């Protein structure tokens, strides 16, 4: 599919992942891009979604918007994270179908996988158990888009695809300690400790769990590749194919940031899912995607960005 002449809506297009996707689209000479803003359109509401689609009449809709956070934020907001994400996805896909949108790209989450899924996670295992409890409301809300996508393809012939990215990181990430994910949280704690002459930082859990991460620019390229070249009903994992323990990740960030103090682990706090690692074979086979940025290179760029933006709390535009 040639995207250059398409009218494209990117929900969440001003956010962390979305801003990188929009940048990639512009590199492909896409000029007709619309980013709905929350003060204009409440994407949880049918009326606002209808108005947004009526105002812009897109050929393609990329649904990247999400209400999301780390373990602590998920524990505090399970109802909000479930409702907001469920309603956005459901309303957007239904109204896109009614408006005759050519293609709908739904972005899911690795949090949808069962807590004890065999590692690496394969797409066919996504329904073989309940997600890890702290992320379950968010993960299940996002997984309902897969159900809707497959049902709509079967009944209406509606062309939608569903992608499952691992945790993202990179320049422009959310560094608010109340809502951030693990990489920006550790980076901020290390860099702020240096600035404030602190000798110790405290991190949640035991550090023994493992996680996979993908650099945000790589994830954006994967989404564009799938939008252009993938038109099937089965979900596809988007990741780097490499895992690291949180303890080793913290040590790596400590070294790269120049923090020489102690890392203390608060074992009264939850670890979350024991392991997260995706089988990324299908993305390479179906639309030729393979992550290019190593964790070391990506962390160096992310730490440098945060150091260059000393007053950042949450995400700011890159």
Short mmCIF file of C-alpha atoms in Angstrom, two decimals:
data_model
loop_
_atom_site.label_atom_id
_atom_site.label_comp_id
_atom_site.label_asym_id
_atom_site.label_seq_id
_atom_site.Cartn_x
_atom_site.Cartn_y
_atom_site.Cartn_z
CA UNK A 1 0.00 0.00 0.00
CA UNK A 2 1.28 3.45 -0.96
CA UNK A 3 0.58 5.70 2.02
CA UNK A 4 1.67 8.99 0.45
CA UNK A 5 -1.74 9.77 -1.05
CA UNK A 6 -3.82 8.49 1.87
CA UNK A 7 -5.69 10.55 4.45
CA UNK A 8 -4.45 9.20 7.78
CA UNK A 9 -5.69 9.66 11.34
CA UNK A 10 -3.19 8.87 14.12
CA UNK A 11 -4.83 8.76 17.55
CA UNK A 12 -2.20 9.49 20.16
CA UNK A 13 -0.17 11.13 17.40
CA UNK A 14 1.15 13.81 19.74
CA UNK A 15 2.26 11.22 22.29
CA UNK A 16 5.46 9.25 22.74
CA UNK A 17 5.00 6.49 20.16
CA UNK A 18 2.60 8.50 18.02
CA UNK A 19 5.00 11.39 17.43
CA UNK A 20 7.58 8.94 16.07
CA UNK A 21 4.98 7.25 13.84
CA UNK A 22 3.92 10.63 12.45
CA UNK A 23 7.58 11.45 11.79
CA UNK A 24 7.99 8.19 9.85
CA UNK A 25 4.83 8.91 7.84
CA UNK A 26 6.14 12.33 6.87
CA UNK A 27 9.38 10.74 5.70
CA UNK A 28 7.18 8.71 3.32
CA UNK A 29 5.75 11.99 1.92
CA UNK A 30 2.43 11.63 3.75
CA UNK A 31 1.01 15.13 4.06
CA UNK A 32 -2.66 14.49 4.90
CA UNK A 33 -2.24 13.46 8.55
CA UNK A 34 -4.72 14.35 11.28
CA UNK A 35 -3.98 14.06 15.01
CA UNK A 36 -7.15 14.29 17.12
CA UNK A 37 -6.51 16.15 20.37
CA UNK A 38 -8.28 15.25 23.60
CA UNK A 39 -9.57 18.78 24.19
CA UNK A 40 -11.40 18.58 20.84
CA UNK A 41 -12.47 14.93 20.73
CA UNK A 42 -13.13 12.58 23.65
CA UNK A 43 -12.40 9.25 21.97
CA UNK A 44 -14.32 7.36 24.65
CA UNK A 45 -17.56 8.91 23.38
CA UNK A 46 -19.43 7.78 20.28
CA UNK A 47 -20.48 11.32 19.35
CA UNK A 48 -16.93 12.67 19.44
CA UNK A 49 -15.49 9.73 17.48
CA UNK A 50 -18.25 10.17 14.88
CA UNK A 51 -17.51 13.89 14.62
CA UNK A 52 -13.76 13.30 14.29
CA UNK A 53 -14.25 10.86 11.42
CA UNK A 54 -16.81 13.14 9.78
CA UNK A 55 -14.44 16.11 10.05
CA UNK A 56 -11.45 14.35 8.48
CA UNK A 57 -12.80 11.35 6.49
CA UNK A 58 -9.63 9.20 6.74
CA UNK A 59 -8.62 6.33 4.50
CA UNK A 60 -6.50 4.81 7.28
CA UNK A 61 -6.76 5.04 11.06
CA UNK A 62 -3.83 4.17 13.33
CA UNK A 63 -5.08 3.79 16.90
CA UNK A 64 -2.09 4.46 19.15
CA UNK A 65 -3.85 6.38 21.94
CA UNK A 66 -3.85 4.66 25.32
CA UNK A 67 -4.33 5.43 28.98
CA UNK A 68 -1.32 3.62 30.39
CA UNK A 69 1.29 3.60 33.14
CA UNK A 70 3.64 1.44 35.19
CA UNK A 71 2.77 -1.08 37.91
CA UNK A 72 1.91 1.57 40.50
CA UNK A 73 -0.37 3.49 38.16
CA UNK A 74 -2.10 0.27 37.11
CA UNK A 75 -2.73 -0.61 40.76
CA UNK A 76 -4.26 2.80 41.48
CA UNK A 77 -6.40 3.04 38.32
CA UNK A 78 -7.62 -0.43 37.25
CA UNK A 79 -11.16 0.73 36.52
CA UNK A 80 -10.12 3.82 34.60
CA UNK A 81 -7.51 1.94 32.57
CA UNK A 82 -10.06 -0.74 31.68
CA UNK A 83 -12.94 1.58 30.78
CA UNK A 84 -11.01 4.28 28.92
CA UNK A 85 -9.03 1.86 26.77
CA UNK A 86 -11.99 -0.43 26.09
CA UNK A 87 -14.29 2.40 25.04
CA UNK A 88 -11.70 4.10 22.83
CA UNK A 89 -10.91 0.94 20.91
CA UNK A 90 -14.52 -0.21 20.57
CA UNK A 91 -15.90 3.15 19.45
CA UNK A 92 -13.07 3.90 17.04
CA UNK A 93 -13.25 0.55 15.26
CA UNK A 94 -17.06 0.54 15.02
CA UNK A 95 -17.26 4.10 13.70
CA UNK A 96 -14.37 3.47 11.31
CA UNK A 97 -16.29 0.53 9.88
CA UNK A 98 -19.43 2.64 9.47
CA UNK A 99 -17.46 5.44 7.79
CA UNK A 100 -15.83 3.05 5.32
CA UNK A 101 -12.25 3.46 6.55
CA UNK A 102 -9.99 1.33 4.31
CA UNK A 103 -7.71 0.06 7.07
CA UNK A 104 -7.66 0.17 10.87
CA UNK A 105 -4.39 -0.50 12.70
CA UNK A 106 -4.94 -1.45 16.35
CA UNK A 107 -2.01 -1.30 18.77
CA UNK A 108 -2.34 -3.81 21.60
CA UNK A 109 0.07 -4.59 24.42
CA UNK A 110 2.30 -7.36 25.71
CA UNK A 111 0.30 -7.03 28.97
CA UNK A 112 -2.47 -9.00 27.22
CA UNK A 113 -0.48 -12.23 27.33
CA UNK A 114 -1.23 -14.83 30.04
CA UNK A 115 0.87 -14.50 33.18
CA UNK A 116 2.37 -17.96 32.70
CA UNK A 117 2.52 -18.09 28.91
CA UNK A 118 5.47 -20.15 27.61
CA UNK A 119 8.50 -17.98 26.88
CA UNK A 120 9.02 -16.62 24.28
CA UNK A 121 5.40 -15.52 23.90
CA UNK A 122 3.92 -16.75 20.63
CA UNK A 123 0.83 -15.15 19.12
CA UNK A 124 -1.16 -18.39 19.26
CA UNK A 125 -0.75 -18.49 23.09
CA UNK A 126 -2.51 -15.20 23.74
CA UNK A 127 -5.75 -16.83 24.92
CA UNK A 128 -4.20 -19.61 27.02
CA UNK A 129 -4.61 -17.99 30.44
CA UNK A 130 -5.30 -14.82 32.44
CA UNK A 131 -2.88 -11.85 32.30
CA UNK A 132 -0.63 -10.82 35.19
CA UNK A 133 -3.02 -9.33 37.75
CA UNK A 134 -1.55 -5.83 38.12
CA UNK A 135 -1.85 -5.21 34.36
CA UNK A 136 -4.93 -7.34 33.61
CA UNK A 137 -7.61 -4.60 33.30
CA UNK A 138 -5.46 -2.64 30.84
CA UNK A 139 -4.26 -5.74 28.98
CA UNK A 140 -7.75 -7.22 28.63
CA UNK A 141 -9.26 -3.92 27.46
CA UNK A 142 -6.65 -3.73 24.72
CA UNK A 143 -7.13 -7.41 23.85
CA UNK A 144 -10.81 -6.80 23.12
CA UNK A 145 -9.68 -4.94 19.99
CA UNK A 146 -8.31 -8.25 18.71
CA UNK A 147 -11.71 -9.90 19.25
CA UNK A 148 -13.46 -6.99 17.54
CA UNK A 149 -10.95 -6.91 14.69
CA UNK A 150 -11.35 -10.59 13.89
CA UNK A 151 -15.14 -10.51 14.28
CA UNK A 152 -15.45 -7.48 12.00
CA UNK A 153 -13.23 -9.04 9.35
CA UNK A 154 -15.37 -12.19 9.41
CA UNK A 155 -18.78 -10.50 9.34
CA UNK A 156 -18.14 -7.23 7.49
CA UNK A 157 -14.90 -7.79 5.60
CA UNK A 158 -13.44 -4.85 7.54
CA UNK A 159 -9.67 -4.61 7.10
CA UNK A 160 -8.10 -4.21 10.52
CA UNK A 161 -4.84 -5.54 11.93
CA UNK A 162 -3.67 -6.00 15.52
CA UNK A 163 -0.06 -5.51 16.65
CA UNK A 164 1.42 -6.44 20.05
CA UNK A 165 4.43 -4.30 20.99
CA UNK A 166 6.64 -4.87 24.02
CA UNK A 167 7.54 -2.02 26.39
CA UNK A 168 8.84 1.00 24.50
CA UNK A 169 11.54 3.43 25.54
CA UNK A 170 13.45 6.30 23.97
CA UNK A 171 13.82 10.09 23.77
CA UNK A 172 10.61 11.89 24.69
CA UNK A 173 9.37 9.13 27.01
CA UNK A 174 7.27 9.78 30.11
CA UNK A 175 9.62 10.40 33.05
CA UNK A 176 6.93 11.10 35.66
CA UNK A 177 7.70 8.66 38.48
CA UNK A 178 3.99 8.22 39.25
CA UNK A 179 3.10 6.92 35.79
CA UNK A 180 6.31 6.03 33.94
CA UNK A 181 7.52 2.59 32.91
CA UNK A 182 10.68 0.99 34.24
CA UNK A 183 13.39 2.41 31.92
CA UNK A 184 12.50 6.11 32.25
CA UNK A 185 11.88 5.62 35.98
CA UNK A 186 15.36 4.17 36.57
CA UNK A 187 17.00 6.77 34.31
CA UNK A 188 15.33 9.59 36.19
CA UNK A 189 16.24 8.19 39.59
CA UNK A 190 19.90 7.76 38.61
CA UNK A 191 20.29 11.15 36.93
CA UNK A 192 18.37 13.00 39.65
CA UNK A 193 20.49 11.27 42.32
CA UNK A 194 23.63 12.61 40.62
CA UNK A 195 22.16 16.12 40.45
CA UNK A 196 21.10 16.02 44.11
CA UNK A 197 24.27 14.29 45.42
CA UNK A 198 22.31 11.29 46.68
CA UNK A 199 24.18 8.07 47.43
CA UNK A 200 21.28 5.64 47.01
CA UNK A 201 18.21 5.02 44.88
CA UNK A 202 15.32 2.67 45.68
CA UNK A 203 13.71 0.48 43.01
CA UNK A 204 10.63 -1.72 43.23
CA UNK A 205 10.68 -5.49 43.61
CA UNK A 206 13.55 -7.94 43.60
CA UNK A 207 14.98 -7.12 40.18
CA UNK A 208 14.86 -10.79 39.24
CA UNK A 209 12.08 -10.56 36.63
CA UNK A 210 13.03 -10.17 32.98
CA UNK A 211 11.67 -7.82 30.36
CA UNK A 212 12.06 -7.17 26.66
CA UNK A 213 12.22 -3.62 25.32
CA UNK A 214 12.06 -2.02 21.90
CA UNK A 215 13.40 1.41 20.97
CA UNK A 216 10.54 3.71 20.03
CA UNK A 217 11.87 4.49 16.55
CA UNK A 218 12.04 0.77 15.76
CA UNK A 219 8.46 0.30 16.98
CA UNK A 220 7.29 3.16 14.77
CA UNK A 221 8.99 1.57 11.75
CA UNK A 222 7.28 -1.75 12.53
CA UNK A 223 3.86 -0.10 12.63
CA UNK A 224 4.46 1.60 9.28
CA UNK A 225 5.71 -1.64 7.71
CA UNK A 226 2.61 -3.51 8.92
CA UNK A 227 0.30 -0.74 7.74
CA UNK A 228 1.80 -0.94 4.28
CA UNK A 229 2.24 -4.70 3.92
CA UNK A 230 0.07 -6.71 6.33
CA UNK A 231 -3.66 -7.39 5.89
CA UNK A 232 -4.46 -10.53 7.88
CA UNK A 233 -6.53 -11.23 10.99
CA UNK A 234 -3.90 -12.85 13.21
CA UNK A 235 -2.08 -10.70 15.81
CA UNK A 236 1.63 -10.00 15.31
CA UNK A 237 4.27 -9.41 18.00
CA UNK A 238 6.51 -6.34 17.75
CA UNK A 239 9.72 -6.57 19.77
CA UNK A 240 13.49 -6.80 19.77
CA UNK A 241 13.66 -10.51 20.61
CA UNK A 242 16.02 -9.94 23.58
CA UNK A 243 15.30 -9.98 27.32
CA UNK A 244 17.18 -8.61 30.32
CA UNK A 245 16.60 -8.86 34.06
CA UNK A 246 15.51 -5.64 35.75
CA UNK A 247 18.55 -5.92 38.05
CA UNK A 248 20.93 -6.06 35.09
CA UNK A 249 19.00 -3.28 33.36
CA UNK A 250 19.33 -1.08 36.44
CA UNK A 251 23.06 -1.77 36.64
CA UNK A 252 23.48 -0.90 32.95
CA UNK A 253 21.58 2.38 33.36
CA UNK A 254 23.59 3.15 36.51
CA UNK A 255 26.84 2.76 34.57
CA UNK A 256 25.69 4.69 31.50
CA UNK A 257 24.31 7.56 33.56
CA UNK A 258 27.44 7.85 35.71
CA UNK A 259 25.66 7.20 39.01
CA UNK A 260 28.07 5.55 41.47
CA UNK A 261 25.74 5.10 44.41
CA UNK A 262 23.85 2.11 45.78
CA UNK A 263 20.72 0.50 44.33
CA UNK A 264 18.35 -0.73 47.04
CA UNK A 265 15.53 -3.11 46.11
CA UNK A 266 12.21 -2.67 47.94
CA UNK A 267 10.99 -6.26 47.98
CA UNK A 268 7.67 -5.26 49.55
CA UNK A 269 6.71 -3.88 46.12
CA UNK A 270 5.45 -6.14 43.31
CA UNK A 271 7.67 -7.47 40.54
CA UNK A 272 4.91 -8.04 38.00
CA UNK A 273 5.03 -10.84 35.43
CA UNK A 274 8.03 -13.20 35.91
CA UNK A 275 9.28 -13.05 32.31
CA UNK A 276 8.35 -11.17 29.16
CA UNK A 277 9.92 -12.05 25.85
CA UNK A 278 8.24 -12.20 22.46
CA UNK A 279 8.72 -14.55 19.56
CA UNK A 280 9.19 -11.97 16.80
CA UNK A 281 9.41 -14.43 13.89
CA UNK A 282 6.08 -13.47 12.33
CA UNK A 283 6.87 -9.76 12.01
CA UNK A 284 9.95 -10.59 9.97
CA UNK A 285 8.15 -13.18 7.84
CA UNK A 286 4.93 -11.23 7.21
CA UNK A 287 6.14 -7.67 6.71
CA UNK A 288 9.93 -7.75 6.90
CA UNK A 289 10.41 -6.03 10.25
CA UNK A 290 13.47 -6.59 12.42
CA UNK A 291 14.51 -4.20 15.22
CA UNK A 292 17.78 -2.40 14.47
CA UNK A 293 18.62 -0.55 17.70
CA UNK A 294 20.51 -2.40 20.44
CA UNK A 295 19.48 -1.85 24.06
CA UNK A 296 22.86 -0.25 24.81
CA UNK A 297 22.59 2.24 21.94
CA UNK A 298 18.97 3.02 22.74
CA UNK A 299 19.69 3.61 26.42
CA UNK A 300 22.59 5.93 25.61
CA UNK A 301 20.32 8.06 23.42
CA UNK A 302 17.52 8.07 25.99
CA UNK A 303 19.80 9.02 28.90
CA UNK A 304 21.39 11.78 26.82
CA UNK A 305 17.94 13.14 25.98
CA UNK A 306 16.84 13.19 29.62
CA UNK A 307 20.07 14.88 30.69
CA UNK A 308 19.47 17.55 28.04
CA UNK A 309 15.95 18.19 29.39
CA UNK A 310 16.58 18.70 33.12
CA UNK A 311 13.12 20.04 33.97
CA UNK A 312 11.07 17.36 32.23
CA UNK A 313 8.49 15.54 34.36
CA UNK A 314 6.25 13.78 31.88
CA UNK A 315 6.62 13.54 28.12
CA UNK A 316 7.46 16.62 26.06
CA UNK A 317 7.52 16.75 22.25
CA UNK A 318 10.77 15.53 20.68
#
